[in-house]
């Protein structure tokens, strides 16, 4: 039985967990990036869904149901590998989200608003004001009680699905009338170069269905709801990646889909061909839906990842235990929420100041930083799941993967192999291409030099390692203790079934 965190309230039912999974994992900011891979992107979406998403979902569904304590992956890694490994892992998992919020999410939101709603410019007061408002609106959504905040993320999930249905249906109508010329001129044959270009972003797009487990003690029945929620939300996400990518490819001329503008640029093309005089107002409405979906995507991750990092802090794994305090009325880790907002703001300013190049180049680099930090966290999370399966067979497991422990080992090995590959390609793009004799021009691909890229990406990883080690070392001393009882109370992670 886990020691409950004070002030928590059971707010999440099965539908809420599924909606939060869809809101968090269905990444609108990656649709254009994936579609920029051309026709083979659709092929790789399907292949990686079968080869990675299925085994990944199986092992996380079993573990999430067996170990449903508040904190999710932090609890799992701590129980399997110890508190120091859990502290560093959770830092990478958590910090991905303020980096992502202050990076690719806010940049694509600003680009969309600038192009379809109201002119902002680049580097102007309006540009900075919009980005700051976007970041702190997402943080505010995470600060309010989960009982109310879940409806905002649920609305975001609904807006995502609605926007995809509207866009895909319009593209179908456009193609029926004008011909699917984009698909006619597109090759779906997979290539090694296309695979290496797409694998990090597709893995990033597919991971995160375990994120709602960070609020495990706020679920009504996690042992029954988590496996079903992961399965359903995973299927929805796979379909919602494949269909709009095919729609973008059917409409956009070959080579014209870009990471930062792919979805809305394709929407402009098909709307113009279908809606005539209604095009501009419908484009504006779609852009507002798009930005709102991006906002709730960021807030969904803030809700879950801030809880993980707060549990690490409360357990003595990240600087002051005071950062782990949950607000007595809101039942949210407000201090960690505010730290996320500050981190996202700092990263946004750093990206605008340090990464010189076009908006598309900046978007690609900051998205890669988020991809890298998140994938690196799974390098310890996945082995932790296998260790828990082997060392704690007595824990009640309402859901078990097919073929028992042997099956779990196979699924974990497949998942881990994909994560290692994706992490390497994200951190050191072009190296495997050189190894296999594939032509690769770094500046043409990224729009910045390799030095700029590695300083920003690898430098971020090194800085985070230093912060993680320092945070863990600092928190262990007597000075880390606080008189705030709710902040200093550690969480118990003994494996066992929960009572309700």
PDB file of C-alpha atoms in Angstrom, residues 21 25-26 44-61 199 202-210 227 229-242 378 399 401 411-412 414-416 418-419:
ATOM      1  CA  UNK A  21      -3.440  10.414 -23.339  1.00  0.00           C
ATOM      2  CA  UNK A  25       0.550  12.204 -27.227  1.00  0.00           C
ATOM      3  CA  UNK A  26      -1.136  13.364 -30.435  1.00  0.00           C
ATOM      4  CA  UNK A  44       7.051   4.253 -41.649  1.00  0.00           C
ATOM      5  CA  UNK A  45       4.107   5.433 -39.510  1.00  0.00           C
ATOM      6  CA  UNK A  46       2.502   2.023 -40.034  1.00  0.00           C
ATOM      7  CA  UNK A  47       5.721   0.014 -39.633  1.00  0.00           C
ATOM      8  CA  UNK A  48       6.826   1.760 -36.434  1.00  0.00           C
ATOM      9  CA  UNK A  49       3.292   1.559 -35.028  1.00  0.00           C
ATOM     10  CA  UNK A  50       3.479  -2.237 -35.337  1.00  0.00           C
ATOM     11  CA  UNK A  51       7.153  -2.667 -34.455  1.00  0.00           C
ATOM     12  CA  UNK A  52       7.394  -0.128 -31.627  1.00  0.00           C
ATOM     13  CA  UNK A  53       4.037   1.200 -30.465  1.00  0.00           C
ATOM     14  CA  UNK A  54       2.462  -2.229 -29.915  1.00  0.00           C
ATOM     15  CA  UNK A  55       5.213  -3.714 -27.686  1.00  0.00           C
ATOM     16  CA  UNK A  56       5.674  -0.365 -25.941  1.00  0.00           C
ATOM     17  CA  UNK A  57       1.968  -0.133 -25.135  1.00  0.00           C
ATOM     18  CA  UNK A  58       1.870  -3.732 -23.868  1.00  0.00           C
ATOM     19  CA  UNK A  59       4.653  -3.386 -21.291  1.00  0.00           C
ATOM     20  CA  UNK A  60       3.519   0.019 -20.057  1.00  0.00           C
ATOM     21  CA  UNK A  61      -0.089  -1.126 -19.779  1.00  0.00           C
ATOM     22  CA  UNK A 199      12.639   7.481 -36.623  1.00  0.00           C
ATOM     23  CA  UNK A 202       7.975   9.113 -34.934  1.00  0.00           C
ATOM     24  CA  UNK A 203       9.165   7.593 -31.655  1.00  0.00           C
ATOM     25  CA  UNK A 204       8.607  10.956 -29.980  1.00  0.00           C
ATOM     26  CA  UNK A 205       5.125  11.043 -31.488  1.00  0.00           C
ATOM     27  CA  UNK A 206       4.266   7.586 -30.155  1.00  0.00           C
ATOM     28  CA  UNK A 207       5.651   7.666 -26.589  1.00  0.00           C
ATOM     29  CA  UNK A 208       3.910   9.094 -23.534  1.00  0.00           C
ATOM     30  CA  UNK A 209       0.806   6.970 -23.091  1.00  0.00           C
ATOM     31  CA  UNK A 210       2.027   6.100 -19.600  1.00  0.00           C
ATOM     32  CA  UNK A 227      -4.518  -0.862 -19.804  1.00  0.00           C
ATOM     33  CA  UNK A 229      -6.935   3.614 -21.871  1.00  0.00           C
ATOM     34  CA  UNK A 230      -3.448   2.997 -23.273  1.00  0.00           C
ATOM     35  CA  UNK A 231      -4.811   0.628 -25.910  1.00  0.00           C
ATOM     36  CA  UNK A 232      -7.623   2.917 -27.069  1.00  0.00           C
ATOM     37  CA  UNK A 233      -5.630   6.153 -27.010  1.00  0.00           C
ATOM     38  CA  UNK A 234      -2.739   4.433 -28.826  1.00  0.00           C
ATOM     39  CA  UNK A 235      -5.055   3.301 -31.624  1.00  0.00           C
ATOM     40  CA  UNK A 236      -6.608   6.770 -31.896  1.00  0.00           C
ATOM     41  CA  UNK A 237      -3.177   8.405 -32.058  1.00  0.00           C
ATOM     42  CA  UNK A 238      -1.877   6.031 -34.757  1.00  0.00           C
ATOM     43  CA  UNK A 239      -4.919   6.760 -36.947  1.00  0.00           C
ATOM     44  CA  UNK A 240      -4.707  10.497 -36.254  1.00  0.00           C
ATOM     45  CA  UNK A 241      -1.096  10.543 -37.457  1.00  0.00           C
ATOM     46  CA  UNK A 242      -1.595   8.437 -40.561  1.00  0.00           C
ATOM     47  CA  UNK A 378      13.278   5.883 -21.531  1.00  0.00           C
ATOM     48  CA  UNK A 399      -3.448  -7.117 -17.011  1.00  0.00           C
ATOM     49  CA  UNK A 401       1.122  -9.146 -21.643  1.00  0.00           C
ATOM     50  CA  UNK A 411       8.556  -6.618 -25.977  1.00  0.00           C
ATOM     51  CA  UNK A 412      10.938  -4.722 -23.673  1.00  0.00           C
ATOM     52  CA  UNK A 414      12.130  -4.395 -28.997  1.00  0.00           C
ATOM     53  CA  UNK A 415      11.086  -1.172 -27.286  1.00  0.00           C
ATOM     54  CA  UNK A 416      14.581  -0.571 -25.934  1.00  0.00           C
ATOM     55  CA  UNK A 418      14.012   1.436 -30.932  1.00  0.00           C
ATOM     56  CA  UNK A 419      14.705   3.943 -28.128  1.00  0.00           C
TER      57      UNK A 419
END
